[in-house]
Amino acid sequence: AVALLAFSGHGEVVKTTYSQENRIYLNPQEYLTENSFTVGCDRELVIVDLCRELRVEPEAVKKSAMLNFSEALATRAENLLAVARELFDASIAATPTGRTFVYSCSVNETAADQPSFTRILVGEGERLAHAATTRRCLSIREAFDATASVIRTTFKQKQTPIYDGGRRLTHLPFSVSV
């Protein structure tokens, strides 16, 4: 099984004496941490498009009401062409298990709203799929690299997207060219 989790909104990085966590705000009183974004799948892609300004707390972080998204995030793509589904499934099966995090910016940076990282990422995935000359899956790494280049050169935004796919050589599929 594979899960795609995406969040676009407000956030920050909170550092305490003993730890550092990425907070994803649902409203001013409630937040999630990136580790709560799990649905128990073998392969998960987590796209986090938010500001990551650094805030240091001198004491231990207070526990906040955190939501469990495990049940709410189980969805399945429908209406894909049979060839696209076959390519996608084969690409998933060839990908090592584990989670991949894609951040819109580095720690202590803000994420631009216009255009947003997520919008550029989806657009680049689509553009790469249309430009491909063979039937294949394009990886999240390919879409990420294209997005980082667009942010750096076209929009000249002062944010540095971060890709954390671990030590994998094969990356999760992001778009399909059929």
PDB file of C-alpha atoms in Angstrom:
ATOM      1  CA  ALA A   1       0.000   0.000   0.000  1.00  0.00           C
ATOM      2  CA  VAL A   2       1.077   3.571  -0.622  1.00  0.00           C
ATOM      3  CA  ALA A   3      -0.111   6.862   0.851  1.00  0.00           C
ATOM      4  CA  LEU A   4       0.202  10.412  -0.442  1.00  0.00           C
ATOM      5  CA  LEU A   5      -0.242  13.002   2.299  1.00  0.00           C
ATOM      6  CA  ALA A   6      -0.130  16.700   1.460  1.00  0.00           C
ATOM      7  CA  PHE A   7      -0.582  19.748   3.653  1.00  0.00           C
ATOM      8  CA  SER A   8      -0.432  23.383   2.651  1.00  0.00           C
ATOM      9  CA  GLY A   9      -0.908  26.015   5.323  1.00  0.00           C
ATOM     10  CA  HIS A  10       0.825  27.487   8.368  1.00  0.00           C
ATOM     11  CA  GLY A  11       3.662  26.012  10.367  1.00  0.00           C
ATOM     12  CA  GLU A  12       6.951  26.481  12.155  1.00  0.00           C
ATOM     13  CA  VAL A  13       9.872  24.549  13.574  1.00  0.00           C
ATOM     14  CA  VAL A  14       9.986  24.510  17.373  1.00  0.00           C
ATOM     15  CA  LYS A  15      13.260  23.680  19.061  1.00  0.00           C
ATOM     16  CA  THR A  16      13.495  22.791  22.751  1.00  0.00           C
ATOM     17  CA  THR A  17      16.409  21.811  24.904  1.00  0.00           C
ATOM     18  CA  TYR A  18      16.059  18.184  23.874  1.00  0.00           C
ATOM     19  CA  SER A  19      14.282  18.056  20.527  1.00  0.00           C
ATOM     20  CA  GLN A  20      13.134  19.792  17.390  1.00  0.00           C
ATOM     21  CA  GLU A  21       9.783  19.284  15.686  1.00  0.00           C
ATOM     22  CA  ASN A  22       7.947  20.584  12.672  1.00  0.00           C
ATOM     23  CA  ARG A  23       4.522  21.890  13.663  1.00  0.00           C
ATOM     24  CA  ILE A  24       1.691  21.991  11.171  1.00  0.00           C
ATOM     25  CA  TYR A  25      -1.068  24.316  12.390  1.00  0.00           C
ATOM     26  CA  LEU A  26      -4.711  23.480  11.811  1.00  0.00           C
ATOM     27  CA  ASN A  27      -5.741  26.587  13.761  1.00  0.00           C
ATOM     28  CA  PRO A  28      -3.950  28.746  16.366  1.00  0.00           C
ATOM     29  CA  GLN A  29      -4.608  26.220  19.162  1.00  0.00           C
ATOM     30  CA  GLU A  30      -4.215  22.877  17.360  1.00  0.00           C
ATOM     31  CA  TYR A  31      -1.283  21.486  15.456  1.00  0.00           C
ATOM     32  CA  LEU A  32       0.110  18.263  14.101  1.00  0.00           C
ATOM     33  CA  THR A  33       3.712  17.176  13.996  1.00  0.00           C
ATOM     34  CA  GLU A  34       5.193  15.616  10.890  1.00  0.00           C
ATOM     35  CA  ASN A  35       5.381  12.277  12.702  1.00  0.00           C
ATOM     36  CA  SER A  36       1.595  12.247  13.095  1.00  0.00           C
ATOM     37  CA  PHE A  37       1.333  12.136   9.300  1.00  0.00           C
ATOM     38  CA  THR A  38       1.375   8.385   9.005  1.00  0.00           C
ATOM     39  CA  VAL A  39      -1.260   5.922   7.930  1.00  0.00           C
ATOM     40  CA  GLY A  40       0.731   2.743   8.462  1.00  0.00           C
ATOM     41  CA  CYS A  41       1.546   2.126   4.806  1.00  0.00           C
ATOM     42  CA  ASP A  42       4.794   0.603   3.617  1.00  0.00           C
ATOM     43  CA  ARG A  43       5.418   3.578   1.356  1.00  0.00           C
ATOM     44  CA  GLU A  44       4.418   7.135   2.216  1.00  0.00           C
ATOM     45  CA  LEU A  45       5.088  10.440   0.476  1.00  0.00           C
ATOM     46  CA  VAL A  46       4.505  13.472   2.699  1.00  0.00           C
ATOM     47  CA  ILE A  47       4.460  16.931   1.052  1.00  0.00           C
ATOM     48  CA  VAL A  48       4.649  19.743   3.613  1.00  0.00           C
ATOM     49  CA  ASP A  49       4.123  23.213   2.086  1.00  0.00           C
ATOM     50  CA  LEU A  50       4.406  25.744   4.917  1.00  0.00           C
ATOM     51  CA  CYS A  51       6.709  28.215   6.585  1.00  0.00           C
ATOM     52  CA  ARG A  52       9.414  26.689   8.759  1.00  0.00           C
ATOM     53  CA  GLU A  53      10.583  29.662  10.756  1.00  0.00           C
ATOM     54  CA  LEU A  54      12.561  28.571  13.795  1.00  0.00           C
ATOM     55  CA  ARG A  55      11.201  29.250  17.283  1.00  0.00           C
ATOM     56  CA  VAL A  56      13.188  28.190  20.338  1.00  0.00           C
ATOM     57  CA  GLU A  57      11.346  27.194  23.511  1.00  0.00           C
ATOM     58  CA  PRO A  58      13.520  27.099  26.642  1.00  0.00           C
ATOM     59  CA  GLU A  59      11.470  24.389  28.391  1.00  0.00           C
ATOM     60  CA  ALA A  60       9.964  21.133  27.194  1.00  0.00           C
ATOM     61  CA  VAL A  61       7.225  21.519  24.618  1.00  0.00           C
ATOM     62  CA  LYS A  62       3.700  21.466  26.010  1.00  0.00           C
ATOM     63  CA  LYS A  63       1.606  18.610  24.745  1.00  0.00           C
ATOM     64  CA  SER A  64      -1.082  19.810  22.393  1.00  0.00           C
ATOM     65  CA  ALA A  65      -4.226  18.126  21.171  1.00  0.00           C
ATOM     66  CA  MET A  66      -2.969  16.254  18.151  1.00  0.00           C
ATOM     67  CA  LEU A  67      -5.213  14.694  15.577  1.00  0.00           C
ATOM     68  CA  ASN A  68      -4.765  11.211  14.239  1.00  0.00           C
ATOM     69  CA  PHE A  69      -5.163  11.256  10.487  1.00  0.00           C
ATOM     70  CA  SER A  70      -4.803   7.501  10.018  1.00  0.00           C
ATOM     71  CA  GLU A  71      -8.448   6.874   9.161  1.00  0.00           C
ATOM     72  CA  ALA A  72      -9.223  10.144   7.372  1.00  0.00           C
ATOM     73  CA  LEU A  73      -6.404   9.892   4.831  1.00  0.00           C
ATOM     74  CA  ALA A  74      -7.224   6.514   3.266  1.00  0.00           C
ATOM     75  CA  THR A  75      -8.253   7.314  -0.299  1.00  0.00           C
ATOM     76  CA  ARG A  76      -7.774   5.564  -3.610  1.00  0.00           C
ATOM     77  CA  ALA A  77      -7.253   7.108  -7.017  1.00  0.00           C
ATOM     78  CA  GLU A  78      -9.959   6.288  -9.531  1.00  0.00           C
ATOM     79  CA  ASN A  79     -10.502   6.627 -13.271  1.00  0.00           C
ATOM     80  CA  LEU A  80      -6.849   6.076 -14.257  1.00  0.00           C
ATOM     81  CA  LEU A  81      -6.205   4.447 -17.569  1.00  0.00           C
ATOM     82  CA  ALA A  82      -5.266   0.772 -17.317  1.00  0.00           C
ATOM     83  CA  VAL A  83      -1.792   1.433 -18.713  1.00  0.00           C
ATOM     84  CA  ALA A  84      -1.154   4.272 -16.281  1.00  0.00           C
ATOM     85  CA  ARG A  85      -2.315   2.111 -13.364  1.00  0.00           C
ATOM     86  CA  GLU A  86      -0.036  -0.734 -14.448  1.00  0.00           C
ATOM     87  CA  LEU A  87       2.982   1.584 -14.752  1.00  0.00           C
ATOM     88  CA  PHE A  88       2.216   3.227 -11.428  1.00  0.00           C
ATOM     89  CA  ASP A  89       1.786  -0.100  -9.591  1.00  0.00           C
ATOM     90  CA  ALA A  90       5.021  -1.450 -11.033  1.00  0.00           C
ATOM     91  CA  SER A  91       6.839   1.711 -10.011  1.00  0.00           C
ATOM     92  CA  ILE A  92       5.459   1.500  -6.470  1.00  0.00           C
ATOM     93  CA  ALA A  93       6.512  -2.135  -6.174  1.00  0.00           C
ATOM     94  CA  ALA A  94      10.047  -1.196  -7.255  1.00  0.00           C
ATOM     95  CA  THR A  95      10.330   1.518  -4.609  1.00  0.00           C
ATOM     96  CA  PRO A  96      11.842   0.656  -1.234  1.00  0.00           C
ATOM     97  CA  THR A  97       9.598   0.942   1.810  1.00  0.00           C
ATOM     98  CA  GLY A  98       9.821   4.054   3.972  1.00  0.00           C
ATOM     99  CA  ARG A  99       8.671   7.642   4.170  1.00  0.00           C
ATOM    100  CA  THR A 100       9.751  10.555   2.016  1.00  0.00           C
ATOM    101  CA  PHE A 101       9.332  14.146   3.177  1.00  0.00           C
ATOM    102  CA  VAL A 102       9.209  17.072   0.766  1.00  0.00           C
ATOM    103  CA  TYR A 103       9.369  20.516   2.384  1.00  0.00           C
ATOM    104  CA  SER A 104       8.585  23.771   0.614  1.00  0.00           C
ATOM    105  CA  CYS A 105      11.418  25.545   2.430  1.00  0.00           C
ATOM    106  CA  SER A 106      14.326  25.067   4.797  1.00  0.00           C
ATOM    107  CA  VAL A 107      14.283  25.603   8.534  1.00  0.00           C
ATOM    108  CA  ASN A 108      14.000  29.297   9.433  1.00  0.00           C
ATOM    109  CA  GLU A 109      12.533  30.256   6.035  1.00  0.00           C
ATOM    110  CA  THR A 110       9.051  31.240   4.941  1.00  0.00           C
ATOM    111  CA  ALA A 111       7.108  29.664   2.087  1.00  0.00           C
ATOM    112  CA  ALA A 112       5.697  31.968  -0.561  1.00  0.00           C
ATOM    113  CA  ASP A 113       1.947  31.848  -1.114  1.00  0.00           C
ATOM    114  CA  GLN A 114       1.935  33.089  -4.712  1.00  0.00           C
ATOM    115  CA  PRO A 115       2.780  30.847  -6.363  1.00  0.00           C
ATOM    116  CA  SER A 116       2.781  28.097  -3.774  1.00  0.00           C
ATOM    117  CA  PHE A 117       5.315  25.298  -3.717  1.00  0.00           C
ATOM    118  CA  THR A 118       2.563  22.688  -4.064  1.00  0.00           C
ATOM    119  CA  ARG A 119       1.099  24.357  -7.145  1.00  0.00           C
ATOM    120  CA  ILE A 120       4.513  24.483  -8.805  1.00  0.00           C
ATOM    121  CA  LEU A 121       5.250  20.855  -7.806  1.00  0.00           C
ATOM    122  CA  VAL A 122       2.018  19.545  -9.321  1.00  0.00           C
ATOM    123  CA  GLY A 123       2.537  21.680 -12.433  1.00  0.00           C
ATOM    124  CA  GLU A 124       6.093  20.425 -12.892  1.00  0.00           C
ATOM    125  CA  GLY A 125       4.955  16.813 -12.437  1.00  0.00           C
ATOM    126  CA  GLU A 126       2.346  17.358 -15.126  1.00  0.00           C
ATOM    127  CA  ARG A 127       4.780  19.165 -17.421  1.00  0.00           C
ATOM    128  CA  LEU A 128       7.379  16.411 -17.106  1.00  0.00           C
ATOM    129  CA  ALA A 129       4.762  13.733 -17.816  1.00  0.00           C
ATOM    130  CA  HIS A 130       3.601  15.544 -20.961  1.00  0.00           C
ATOM    131  CA  ALA A 131       7.187  16.097 -22.123  1.00  0.00           C
ATOM    132  CA  ALA A 132       8.238  12.461 -21.641  1.00  0.00           C
ATOM    133  CA  THR A 133       8.795  10.591 -24.879  1.00  0.00           C
ATOM    134  CA  THR A 134       8.148   7.134 -23.445  1.00  0.00           C
ATOM    135  CA  ARG A 135       5.524   5.563 -21.220  1.00  0.00           C
ATOM    136  CA  ARG A 136       6.918   5.742 -17.719  1.00  0.00           C
ATOM    137  CA  CYS A 137       6.445   6.993 -14.183  1.00  0.00           C
ATOM    138  CA  LEU A 138       8.194  10.159 -13.187  1.00  0.00           C
ATOM    139  CA  SER A 139       9.463  10.190  -9.620  1.00  0.00           C
ATOM    140  CA  ILE A 140       8.784  12.674  -6.879  1.00  0.00           C
ATOM    141  CA  ARG A 141      12.518  13.414  -6.958  1.00  0.00           C
ATOM    142  CA  GLU A 142      12.320  14.459 -10.624  1.00  0.00           C
ATOM    143  CA  ALA A 143       9.312  16.695  -9.940  1.00  0.00           C
ATOM    144  CA  PHE A 144      10.983  18.120  -6.825  1.00  0.00           C
ATOM    145  CA  ASP A 145      14.226  18.941  -8.644  1.00  0.00           C
ATOM    146  CA  ALA A 146      12.285  20.699 -11.429  1.00  0.00           C
ATOM    147  CA  THR A 147      10.245  22.607  -8.832  1.00  0.00           C
ATOM    148  CA  ALA A 148      13.318  23.736  -6.891  1.00  0.00           C
ATOM    149  CA  SER A 149      14.821  24.977 -10.165  1.00  0.00           C
ATOM    150  CA  VAL A 150      11.649  26.919 -11.059  1.00  0.00           C
ATOM    151  CA  ILE A 151      11.523  28.523  -7.604  1.00  0.00           C
ATOM    152  CA  ARG A 152      15.194  29.463  -7.819  1.00  0.00           C
ATOM    153  CA  THR A 153      15.294  30.751 -11.404  1.00  0.00           C
ATOM    154  CA  THR A 154      11.825  31.803 -12.513  1.00  0.00           C
ATOM    155  CA  PHE A 155      10.276  33.157  -9.343  1.00  0.00           C
ATOM    156  CA  LYS A 156      13.524  33.981  -7.531  1.00  0.00           C
ATOM    157  CA  GLN A 157      11.862  33.233  -4.215  1.00  0.00           C
ATOM    158  CA  LYS A 158      14.004  33.252  -1.095  1.00  0.00           C
ATOM    159  CA  GLN A 159      13.109  29.746  -0.057  1.00  0.00           C
ATOM    160  CA  THR A 160      15.096  26.564  -0.375  1.00  0.00           C
ATOM    161  CA  PRO A 161      12.934  23.463  -0.855  1.00  0.00           C
ATOM    162  CA  ILE A 162      14.183  20.336   0.931  1.00  0.00           C
ATOM    163  CA  TYR A 163      13.845  16.732  -0.241  1.00  0.00           C
ATOM    164  CA  ASP A 164      14.318  14.049   2.397  1.00  0.00           C
ATOM    165  CA  GLY A 165      13.993  10.649   0.789  1.00  0.00           C
ATOM    166  CA  GLY A 166      16.494   8.923   3.002  1.00  0.00           C
ATOM    167  CA  ARG A 167      19.181   6.851   1.367  1.00  0.00           C
ATOM    168  CA  ARG A 168      16.993   5.432  -1.370  1.00  0.00           C
ATOM    169  CA  LEU A 169      18.116   5.097  -4.962  1.00  0.00           C
ATOM    170  CA  THR A 170      14.581   4.619  -6.298  1.00  0.00           C
ATOM    171  CA  HIS A 171      12.013   7.295  -5.518  1.00  0.00           C
ATOM    172  CA  LEU A 172       8.224   7.120  -5.298  1.00  0.00           C
ATOM    173  CA  PRO A 173       6.290   7.806  -8.501  1.00  0.00           C
ATOM    174  CA  PHE A 174       4.619  11.201  -8.763  1.00  0.00           C
ATOM    175  CA  SER A 175       3.189  11.416 -12.263  1.00  0.00           C
ATOM    176  CA  VAL A 176       2.648   9.025 -15.149  1.00  0.00           C
ATOM    177  CA  SER A 177       3.332   9.537 -18.831  1.00  0.00           C
ATOM    178  CA  VAL A 178       1.119   7.396 -21.059  1.00  0.00           C
TER     179      VAL A 178
END
